[in-house]
Coordinates of C-alpha atoms in Angstrom, one line a residue:
Chain V
M1 CA 90.8 17.5 43.4
K2 CA 91.1 21.0 45.0
P3 CA 93.9 23.2 43.8
Y4 CA 96.6 24.1 46.4
T5 CA 96.3 27.6 47.6
F6 CA 98.4 29.9 49.8
R7 CA 99.6 33.4 50.2
A8 CA 103.3 34.3 49.1
R9 CA 105.3 34.8 52.2
Y10 CA 107.3 38.0 53.3
Y11 CA 110.5 35.8 53.9
E12 CA 110.1 34.5 50.4
T13 CA 110.7 38.0 48.9
D14 CA 114.1 39.2 47.7
Q15 CA 115.5 42.8 47.1
M16 CA 114.0 42.9 43.6
G17 CA 110.7 43.2 45.6
I18 CA 109.5 40.1 44.3
I19 CA 109.3 36.4 45.4
H20 CA 112.8 34.9 44.9
H21 CA 112.7 32.2 42.1
S22 CA 114.0 29.4 44.3
N23 CA 110.8 29.4 46.3
Y24 CA 108.8 28.3 43.3
I25 CA 110.5 24.8 43.7
R26 CA 109.4 24.6 47.2
W27 CA 106.0 25.6 46.3
M28 CA 105.8 22.8 44.0
E29 CA 106.7 20.4 46.6
E30 CA 104.0 21.8 49.0
A31 CA 101.4 21.4 46.1
R32 CA 102.7 17.8 45.4
I33 CA 102.3 16.8 49.0
D34 CA 98.8 18.3 49.2
V35 CA 97.8 16.5 46.2
L36 CA 99.1 13.2 47.6
N37 CA 97.2 13.8 50.8
Q38 CA 94.1 14.5 48.9
L39 CA 94.5 11.2 46.9
G40 CA 94.8 9.4 50.1
Y41 CA 98.5 8.8 50.0
P42 CA 100.2 11.0 52.4
Y43 CA 103.9 11.3 51.6
R44 CA 104.6 10.7 55.3
R45 CA 103.2 7.2 54.8
F46 CA 105.6 6.4 51.9
E47 CA 108.5 7.2 54.2
E48 CA 107.1 5.1 57.1
M49 CA 106.6 2.1 54.6
G50 CA 110.3 2.3 53.7
Y51 CA 110.3 4.2 50.5
M52 CA 111.9 7.5 49.5
S53 CA 111.2 9.6 46.4
P54 CA 114.0 11.8 45.5
V55 CA 113.6 14.5 42.8
L56 CA 115.5 13.5 39.6
H57 CA 114.8 16.7 37.7
A58 CA 113.1 20.1 38.5
E59 CA 112.5 22.9 36.1
C60 CA 110.5 26.1 36.2
E61 CA 109.5 28.7 33.6
Y62 CA 108.9 32.1 35.3
K63 CA 106.3 34.2 33.4
K64 CA 105.2 36.9 35.5
S65 CA 106.8 37.9 38.9
V66 CA 104.8 37.4 42.1
K67 CA 104.6 39.8 45.0
F68 CA 104.4 39.3 48.8
D69 CA 100.9 38.3 50.0
D70 CA 99.6 37.5 46.5
E71 CA 97.2 34.6 46.7
M72 CA 98.5 31.8 44.7
K73 CA 96.8 28.7 43.3
I74 CA 98.7 25.6 42.0
I75 CA 97.3 23.0 39.9
V76 CA 99.1 19.7 39.7
S77 CA 98.8 17.2 36.9
L78 CA 100.6 14.0 35.8
Q79 CA 102.6 14.8 32.6
D80 CA 104.4 11.4 32.1
F81 CA 104.3 8.0 33.7
G82 CA 106.6 5.2 33.3
R83 CA 107.4 2.0 35.3
L84 CA 110.2 3.6 37.2
K85 CA 109.7 7.4 36.8
F86 CA 107.0 9.8 36.6
T87 CA 106.8 13.5 35.9
L88 CA 104.5 16.1 37.7
R89 CA 103.4 19.3 36.1
Y90 CA 102.5 22.5 38.1
D91 CA 100.6 25.5 36.8
I92 CA 101.1 28.3 39.3
Y93 CA 98.4 31.0 39.0
N94 CA 98.3 34.4 40.8
M95 CA 94.7 35.0 41.9
S96 CA 95.7 38.6 43.1
E97 CA 96.6 39.4 39.5
G98 CA 93.4 38.2 37.9
G99 CA 94.4 34.6 38.0
C100 CA 97.1 35.0 35.4
L101 CA 99.6 32.1 34.9
S102 CA 102.7 33.2 36.9
A103 CA 104.9 30.1 36.3
C104 CA 104.8 26.5 35.2
G105 CA 107.2 23.7 36.1
T106 CA 107.8 20.1 36.4
T107 CA 109.4 17.7 38.6
K108 CA 110.5 14.1 37.8
H109 CA 110.6 11.5 40.4
C110 CA 111.2 7.7 41.1
F111 CA 110.7 5.8 44.3
L112 CA 113.6 4.1 46.1
N113 CA 113.6 1.4 48.6
S114 CA 115.2 3.1 51.7
G115 CA 116.8 -0.1 52.8
T116 CA 118.3 -1.4 49.5
G117 CA 118.5 2.0 47.8
R118 CA 117.1 0.4 44.7
P119 CA 114.5 1.8 42.4
V120 CA 110.9 0.5 42.7
M121 CA 109.0 -0.9 39.8
M122 CA 105.9 1.2 40.3
D123 CA 103.5 -0.8 38.3
K124 CA 104.3 -3.9 40.2
E125 CA 105.2 -2.9 43.7
M126 CA 102.8 0.1 43.9
K127 CA 100.1 -0.9 41.6
E128 CA 97.2 0.6 43.6
F129 CA 99.0 3.9 43.9
S130 CA 100.1 4.0 40.3
D131 CA 96.5 3.7 39.2
T132 CA 95.4 6.5 41.5
L133 CA 98.3 8.7 40.3
K134 CA 97.2 8.1 36.8
T135 CA 93.9 9.8 37.4
L136 CA 96.0 13.1 37.4
L137 CA 97.0 12.4 33.8
K138 CA 96.2 15.4 31.8
T139 CA 93.9 14.5 28.8
D140 CA 93.6 16.3 25.7
K141 CA 90.3 17.8 26.6
D142 CA 91.7 19.5 29.9
Chain Y
M1 CA 140.5 29.9 66.2
K2 CA 139.7 31.6 62.8
P3 CA 136.5 33.5 62.7
Y4 CA 133.9 32.3 60.3
T5 CA 133.7 34.5 57.3
F6 CA 131.3 34.6 54.2
R7 CA 129.4 37.0 52.0
A8 CA 125.7 37.6 52.4
R9 CA 123.8 35.8 49.7
Y10 CA 121.3 37.3 47.4
Y11 CA 118.6 34.8 48.2
E12 CA 118.9 35.8 51.8
T13 CA 117.7 39.3 51.0
D14 CA 114.0 40.5 51.4
Q15 CA 112.0 43.2 49.9
M16 CA 113.3 45.8 52.6
G17 CA 116.5 45.5 50.6
I18 CA 118.4 43.9 53.6
I19 CA 119.1 40.4 54.7
H20 CA 116.1 38.8 56.2
H21 CA 116.4 38.3 60.0
S22 CA 115.8 34.6 59.9
N23 CA 119.0 33.9 58.1
Y24 CA 121.1 35.1 61.0
I25 CA 120.0 31.9 62.8
R26 CA 121.3 29.9 59.9
W27 CA 124.5 31.9 59.9
M28 CA 124.9 31.0 63.6
E29 CA 124.7 27.3 62.7
E30 CA 127.3 27.7 59.9
A31 CA 129.7 29.3 62.3
R32 CA 129.1 26.8 65.0
I33 CA 129.7 23.9 62.5
D34 CA 132.9 25.7 61.3
V35 CA 134.1 26.1 65.0
L36 CA 133.6 22.3 65.7
N37 CA 135.4 21.4 62.5
Q38 CA 138.3 23.7 63.7
L39 CA 138.3 22.0 67.2
G40 CA 138.7 18.7 65.6
Y41 CA 135.1 17.6 66.3
P42 CA 133.1 17.8 63.0
Y43 CA 129.4 17.7 63.8
R44 CA 129.0 15.0 61.2
R45 CA 131.0 12.7 63.5
F46 CA 128.6 13.3 66.5
E47 CA 125.6 12.0 64.4
E48 CA 127.7 9.1 63.2
M49 CA 128.5 8.3 66.8
G50 CA 124.8 8.2 67.6
Y51 CA 124.3 11.6 69.1
M52 CA 122.1 14.5 68.1
S53 CA 122.2 18.0 69.3
P54 CA 118.9 19.8 69.1
V55 CA 118.8 23.5 69.7
L56 CA 116.9 24.3 72.9
H57 CA 116.8 28.1 72.6
A58 CA 118.0 30.7 70.1
E59 CA 118.1 34.3 70.3
C60 CA 119.3 37.3 68.0
E61 CA 119.6 41.0 68.7
Y62 CA 119.7 42.9 65.4
K63 CA 121.8 46.0 65.7
K64 CA 122.5 47.2 62.1
S65 CA 121.0 45.7 58.9
V66 CA 123.1 43.8 56.5
K67 CA 123.2 44.1 52.8
F68 CA 123.6 41.7 49.9
D69 CA 127.3 40.8 49.3
D70 CA 128.6 42.4 52.6
E71 CA 131.4 40.5 53.9
M72 CA 130.5 39.0 57.4
K73 CA 132.7 37.7 60.1
I74 CA 131.3 35.7 63.1
I75 CA 133.2 35.0 66.3
V76 CA 131.8 32.1 68.4
S77 CA 132.4 31.9 72.0
L78 CA 131.2 29.7 75.0
Q79 CA 128.8 31.8 77.1
D80 CA 127.7 29.0 79.5
F81 CA 128.5 25.4 80.2
G82 CA 126.7 22.9 82.4
R83 CA 126.5 19.1 82.7
L84 CA 123.6 18.9 80.3
K85 CA 123.5 22.1 78.4
F86 CA 125.8 24.6 76.9
T87 CA 125.2 28.1 75.4
L88 CA 127.2 29.6 72.5
R89 CA 127.4 33.1 71.8
Y90 CA 127.9 34.7 68.3
D91 CA 129.2 38.2 67.6
I92 CA 128.3 39.0 64.0
Y93 CA 130.5 41.6 62.3
N94 CA 130.0 43.4 58.9
M95 CA 133.5 44.0 57.4
S96 CA 132.0 45.8 54.5
E97 CA 130.7 48.4 57.0
G98 CA 134.1 49.1 58.9
G99 CA 133.8 45.8 60.8
C100 CA 130.8 47.2 62.9
L101 CA 128.8 44.7 65.1
S102 CA 125.7 43.9 63.1
A103 CA 124.1 41.5 65.4
C104 CA 124.7 39.2 68.5
G105 CA 123.0 36.0 69.4
T106 CA 123.1 32.9 71.5
T107 CA 121.9 29.3 71.0
K108 CA 121.5 26.8 73.8
H109 CA 122.1 23.1 73.2
C110 CA 122.2 19.7 74.7
F111 CA 123.2 16.2 73.3
L112 CA 120.8 13.4 73.1
N113 CA 121.4 9.9 72.5
S114 CA 119.8 9.2 69.2
G115 CA 118.9 5.6 70.2
T116 CA 117.2 6.3 73.6
G117 CA 116.5 9.9 73.2
R118 CA 118.0 10.7 76.6
P119 CA 120.2 13.6 77.3
V120 CA 124.0 13.1 77.6
M121 CA 125.9 14.0 80.7
M122 CA 128.5 15.8 78.9
D123 CA 131.1 15.8 81.7
K124 CA 131.0 12.1 81.9
E125 CA 130.2 10.7 78.5
M126 CA 132.0 13.5 76.5
K127 CA 134.7 14.5 78.7
E128 CA 137.4 15.1 76.1
F129 CA 135.0 17.2 73.9
S130 CA 133.8 19.1 77.1
D131 CA 137.3 20.2 77.9
T132 CA 137.9 21.2 74.4
L133 CA 134.8 23.2 74.1
K134 CA 135.7 25.0 77.3
T135 CA 138.7 26.6 75.5
L136 CA 136.1 28.8 73.8
L137 CA 134.9 30.1 77.2
K138 CA 134.9 33.9 77.2
T139 CA 137.1 35.1 80.0
D140 CA 137.0 38.6 81.5
K141 CA 140.0 39.7 79.6
D142 CA 138.5 39.0 76.3
Chain S
M1 CA 138.1 31.8 36.5
K2 CA 138.3 30.0 39.9
P3 CA 135.4 27.6 40.5
Y4 CA 133.0 28.4 43.2
T5 CA 133.5 26.3 46.4
F6 CA 131.7 25.8 49.7
R7 CA 130.4 23.1 52.0
A8 CA 126.9 21.9 52.0
R9 CA 125.2 23.5 55.2
Y10 CA 123.3 21.6 57.8
Y11 CA 120.1 23.6 57.4
E12 CA 120.1 22.6 53.7
T13 CA 119.5 19.0 54.5
D14 CA 116.1 17.4 54.8
Q15 CA 114.7 14.2 56.5
M16 CA 115.9 12.0 53.7
G17 CA 119.4 12.9 55.1
I18 CA 120.5 14.6 51.9
I19 CA 120.5 18.2 50.7
H20 CA 117.1 19.3 49.8
H21 CA 116.7 19.8 46.0
S22 CA 115.6 23.3 46.2
N23 CA 119.0 24.5 47.6
Y24 CA 120.8 23.6 44.3
I25 CA 118.9 26.5 42.6
R26 CA 120.3 28.8 45.5
W27 CA 123.8 27.4 45.0
M28 CA 123.7 28.2 41.2
E29 CA 122.8 31.8 42.3
E30 CA 125.8 31.9 44.7
A31 CA 128.0 30.6 41.9
R32 CA 126.7 33.1 39.4
I33 CA 127.4 36.0 41.6
D34 CA 130.8 34.7 42.4
V35 CA 131.6 34.6 38.6
L36 CA 130.3 38.1 38.1
N37 CA 132.4 39.3 40.8
Q38 CA 135.4 37.6 39.4
L39 CA 134.7 39.1 35.9
G40 CA 134.7 42.5 37.4
Y41 CA 131.0 43.0 37.2
P42 CA 129.7 42.6 40.8
Y43 CA 125.9 42.0 40.6
R44 CA 125.3 44.7 43.2
R45 CA 126.6 47.2 40.7
F46 CA 124.2 46.3 38.2
E47 CA 121.2 47.1 40.5
E48 CA 122.9 50.3 41.5
M49 CA 123.0 51.2 37.9
G50 CA 119.3 50.7 37.5
Y51 CA 119.2 47.2 36.1
M52 CA 117.6 44.1 37.4
S53 CA 118.1 40.6 36.1
P54 CA 115.2 38.2 36.8
V55 CA 115.5 34.6 36.3
L56 CA 113.4 33.5 33.2
H57 CA 113.8 29.7 33.5
A58 CA 115.8 27.4 35.9
E59 CA 116.3 23.7 35.6
C60 CA 118.3 21.2 37.5
E61 CA 119.1 17.5 36.9
Y62 CA 120.0 15.7 40.1
K63 CA 122.6 13.0 39.5
K64 CA 123.8 11.9 42.9
S65 CA 122.6 13.1 46.3
V66 CA 124.8 15.4 48.3
K67 CA 125.3 15.1 52.1
F68 CA 125.8 17.6 54.8
D69 CA 129.4 19.1 54.9
D70 CA 130.4 17.8 51.5
E71 CA 132.7 20.0 49.7
M72 CA 131.1 21.3 46.6
K73 CA 132.6 22.8 43.5
I74 CA 130.6 24.7 40.7
I75 CA 131.8 25.6 37.3
V76 CA 129.8 28.1 35.5
S77 CA 129.8 28.5 31.7
L78 CA 127.8 30.4 29.1
Q79 CA 125.5 28.1 27.2
D80 CA 123.7 30.5 25.1
F81 CA 123.8 34.1 24.4
G82 CA 121.3 36.3 22.5
R83 CA 120.6 40.0 22.2
L84 CA 118.0 39.9 25.0
K85 CA 118.7 36.7 26.9
F86 CA 121.4 34.5 28.0
T87 CA 121.6 31.0 29.5
L88 CA 124.2 29.9 32.0
R89 CA 125.1 26.4 32.8
Y90 CA 126.3 25.1 36.1
D91 CA 128.3 21.8 36.7
I92 CA 128.1 20.8 40.3
Y93 CA 130.9 18.5 41.5
N94 CA 131.1 16.8 45.0
M95 CA 134.8 16.9 46.0
S96 CA 134.0 14.8 49.0
E97 CA 132.9 12.0 46.7
G98 CA 135.8 11.9 44.5
G99 CA 134.9 14.9 42.4
C100 CA 131.9 13.1 40.9
L101 CA 129.2 15.3 39.0
S102 CA 126.3 15.6 41.4
A103 CA 124.0 17.8 39.4
C104 CA 124.0 20.1 36.4
G105 CA 121.6 22.9 35.8
T106 CA 120.8 26.0 33.7
T107 CA 119.4 29.4 34.4
K108 CA 118.2 31.8 31.6
H109 CA 118.1 35.5 32.3
C110 CA 117.6 38.9 30.7
F111 CA 118.3 42.4 32.0
L112 CA 115.4 44.9 32.6
N113 CA 115.7 48.5 33.1
S114 CA 114.4 49.0 36.6
G115 CA 112.7 52.3 36.0
T116 CA 111.0 51.4 32.7
G117 CA 110.7 47.8 33.3
R118 CA 111.8 47.2 29.7
P119 CA 114.3 44.6 28.5
V120 CA 117.8 45.7 27.8
M121 CA 119.4 45.1 24.4
M122 CA 122.5 43.7 25.8
D123 CA 124.7 44.0 22.7
K124 CA 124.0 47.8 22.5
E125 CA 123.5 48.9 26.0
M126 CA 125.9 46.6 27.8
K127 CA 128.4 45.9 25.0
E128 CA 131.5 45.7 27.3
F129 CA 129.8 43.3 29.7
S130 CA 128.4 41.2 27.0
D131 CA 131.9 40.7 25.5
T132 CA 133.2 39.8 28.9
L133 CA 130.3 37.4 29.5
K134 CA 131.2 35.7 26.2
T135 CA 134.6 34.6 27.5
L136 CA 132.5 32.0 29.6
L137 CA 131.2 30.4 26.3
K138 CA 131.9 26.8 26.3
T139 CA 133.9 25.8 23.3
D140 CA 134.1 22.4 21.7
K141 CA 137.6 21.9 23.0
D142 CA 136.4 22.4 26.7
Chain X
M1 CA 91.1 36.5 66.4
K2 CA 91.7 33.3 64.5
P3 CA 94.9 31.5 65.4
Y4 CA 97.2 30.9 62.4
T5 CA 97.3 27.3 61.3
F6 CA 99.4 25.5 58.7
R7 CA 101.2 22.1 58.1
A8 CA 104.8 21.8 58.6
R9 CA 106.5 21.6 55.2
Y10 CA 108.9 19.0 53.8
Y11 CA 111.5 21.4 52.8
E12 CA 111.6 22.6 56.4
T13 CA 112.8 19.3 57.8
D14 CA 116.5 18.7 58.4
Q15 CA 118.5 15.4 58.7
M16 CA 117.5 15.0 62.4
G17 CA 114.0 14.3 60.9
I18 CA 112.5 17.1 62.5
I19 CA 111.8 20.8 61.6
H20 CA 114.9 22.9 61.4
H21 CA 114.8 25.4 64.3
S22 CA 115.3 28.4 61.9
N23 CA 111.9 27.9 60.4
Y24 CA 110.2 28.6 63.6
I25 CA 111.4 32.3 63.2
R26 CA 109.8 32.3 59.7
W27 CA 106.5 30.8 61.1
M28 CA 106.3 33.6 63.6
E29 CA 106.5 36.1 60.7
E30 CA 103.7 34.3 58.9
A31 CA 101.6 34.4 62.0
R32 CA 102.4 38.1 62.5
I33 CA 101.3 38.9 59.1
D34 CA 98.1 36.9 59.5
V35 CA 97.3 38.7 62.5
L36 CA 97.8 42.1 61.0
N37 CA 95.7 41.1 58.1
Q38 CA 93.0 40.1 60.5
L39 CA 93.2 43.4 62.4
G40 CA 92.6 45.2 59.1
Y41 CA 96.2 46.3 58.8
P42 CA 97.9 44.3 56.1
Y43 CA 101.6 44.7 56.3
R44 CA 101.8 45.3 52.6
R45 CA 100.0 48.7 53.2
F46 CA 102.6 49.8 55.9
E47 CA 105.3 49.5 53.1
E48 CA 103.1 51.1 50.6
M49 CA 102.4 54.1 53.1
G50 CA 106.3 54.4 53.5
Y51 CA 107.0 52.7 56.6
M52 CA 109.1 49.6 57.2
S53 CA 109.3 47.5 60.3
P54 CA 112.6 45.8 61.0
V55 CA 112.9 43.1 63.6
L56 CA 115.2 44.3 66.6
H57 CA 115.2 41.1 68.5
A58 CA 113.8 37.6 67.9
E59 CA 114.0 34.7 70.3
C60 CA 112.4 31.1 70.3
E61 CA 112.4 28.5 73.1
Y62 CA 112.1 24.9 71.6
K63 CA 110.2 22.5 73.9
K64 CA 109.2 19.7 71.7
S65 CA 110.4 18.8 68.2
V66 CA 107.8 19.2 65.2
K67 CA 107.8 16.6 62.4
F68 CA 106.8 17.0 58.6
D69 CA 103.1 17.5 58.0
D70 CA 102.3 18.2 61.7
E71 CA 99.4 20.6 61.9
M72 CA 100.6 23.7 63.7
K73 CA 98.7 26.5 65.4
I74 CA 100.2 29.8 66.4
I75 CA 98.6 32.2 68.8
V76 CA 100.1 35.8 68.7
S77 CA 99.8 38.2 71.6
L78 CA 101.2 41.5 72.4
Q79 CA 103.8 41.2 75.3
D80 CA 105.0 44.7 75.5
F81 CA 104.2 48.1 73.9
G82 CA 106.1 51.4 74.2
R83 CA 106.0 54.6 72.2
L84 CA 108.8 53.3 69.7
K85 CA 108.8 49.6 70.2
F86 CA 106.6 46.7 70.6
T87 CA 107.1 43.1 71.5
L88 CA 104.9 40.2 70.1
R89 CA 104.7 36.7 71.7
Y90 CA 104.0 33.6 69.8
D91 CA 102.7 30.4 71.3
I92 CA 103.3 27.5 68.9
Y93 CA 101.1 24.4 69.3
N94 CA 101.3 21.0 67.6
M95 CA 97.7 19.8 66.9
S96 CA 99.1 16.6 65.6
E97 CA 100.5 15.9 69.1
G98 CA 97.4 16.5 71.1
G99 CA 97.9 20.5 70.9
C100 CA 101.0 20.4 73.0
L101 CA 103.1 23.6 73.2
S102 CA 106.0 23.0 70.8
A103 CA 107.7 26.4 71.2
C104 CA 107.3 29.9 72.3
G105 CA 109.0 32.9 71.0
T106 CA 109.1 36.7 70.9
T107 CA 109.9 39.3 68.3
K108 CA 110.6 42.9 69.0
H109 CA 109.9 45.7 66.4
C110 CA 109.8 49.3 65.7
F111 CA 108.6 51.2 62.7
L112 CA 110.9 53.3 60.5
N113 CA 110.1 56.0 58.1
S114 CA 111.4 54.5 54.8
G115 CA 112.3 57.9 53.4
T116 CA 114.3 59.3 56.4
G117 CA 115.1 56.1 58.2
R118 CA 113.9 57.6 61.5
P119 CA 112.0 55.8 64.2
V120 CA 108.2 56.4 64.2
M121 CA 106.5 57.6 67.4
M122 CA 103.8 55.1 67.3
D123 CA 101.3 56.6 69.7
K124 CA 101.5 59.9 67.7
E125 CA 101.9 59.0 64.1
M126 CA 100.1 55.7 64.1
K127 CA 97.5 56.3 66.9
E128 CA 94.7 54.1 65.5
F129 CA 96.9 51.4 64.6
S130 CA 98.5 51.4 68.1
D131 CA 95.1 51.3 69.7
T132 CA 94.1 48.3 67.6
L133 CA 97.3 46.5 68.4
K134 CA 96.8 46.8 72.0
T135 CA 93.7 44.6 71.8
L136 CA 96.2 41.8 71.5
L137 CA 97.7 42.7 74.9
K138 CA 97.6 39.7 77.2
T139 CA 95.7 40.3 80.3
D140 CA 96.1 38.5 83.5
K141 CA 92.9 36.6 83.0
D142 CA 94.0 35.0 79.7

């Protein structure tokens, strides 16, 4: 898995002269979608297949502020995996500041059937995807 | 018609210490939707009735920068009206700076039938709405 | 204290047809700034006095999705207060859905001296403000 | 000059199922900053040298809607260049739709001295940069 990299955008700054904290939540989404693409499960396809995946919970701890044009790197891992819900973890590094950890966060998700609105039993209805997702599981050795 | 008023938000600032120019385009949308509500045609209802109204063109002239928490006032008027397209004009005033004109912009729209994707002849299919919209037409005396 | 009210904006929706989750983090900021205004401590003034108040942690639990134009109400309370840090809590209600609780979240903050970058001992340097803030403390009886 | 490429982000979609029009204005900024980086004049450095470059006018014509995850390509050229102001033009192509032209837009800028707030005579104070910028000038042969 290649980490997700990008440069902090000017329109993401605020008048403190740093990236506004709300954008980290969006960066996590960008990284999540990039990881799904790399795993061979583009998010686009889930929606086409009649699933949606709302965010149930999101959280971010801000450790060191990020500046415009800083080169960022996000590593996504699987923190938790149940039959109905899973939690992704994001470690956000600032390569323009010596690769320091700028923030870390999590998002919790489920899948819903777009038609019925009912939650999807992932281990049954999405067995192959579930198995692939579990390869992102952080092990003790990481 | 009551003008649309609000305060410039912190997350809309950038590191120049002013509101980022892209947000004015969003403010125009807020004002447009407020006007439609006031006219008795909530935008929500258009989408429920199977129409969508994409933006064909948007433009903004920035005259004086706006700061966080400034109290803004937007006056919407109809600049142009054809069978398929109409253009709205937005005068954006900063009440925290003596009511000076901060920016003015326009957006051009059409209506599409969500099912067929085809443009709507407004004077035929939306006669009542068209007539109401024309009350926003700027006259020479304004 | 008046709760903070507003309508969900069109540009805040995403292709799931609901408000994108990142916007709740921005709504919390809007509510926080509104509360500070009501308490007589406009955030603007903190920055003019040489303080900045970065967000250390933000979190949101999404309970029920919000749609465009829904009328929202946010109640801000103080969840935790230390010498250097404080945590605000946000209860986000959807008045267009019978006032149901749509989400709740928290943000943790400190104050920094803009010049030195050093954290501010709130109970010393900002005694009056600290006392005012504590009036937002949620008591058992709430 | 390499064109600026990226994929349309999920959080940029709206409930019409397409990219919200306001984001194109932000994309133009991303492309502009990328071009300045390529020309050897990172925007970051202008601000460090005491200049700021507000947007005086922005405009976008939307030709064909863009969907989530579409691969976009933006070509920036110089449309107009005066002593105080210059206008950039952006041609926005959708590589996921056969490279069709999705939108084109312009932004007009000046440079201000951050200290005095006064406009900068570009041909005098920024001669080298002006000459470099002119290499982006669209010629008849393009």
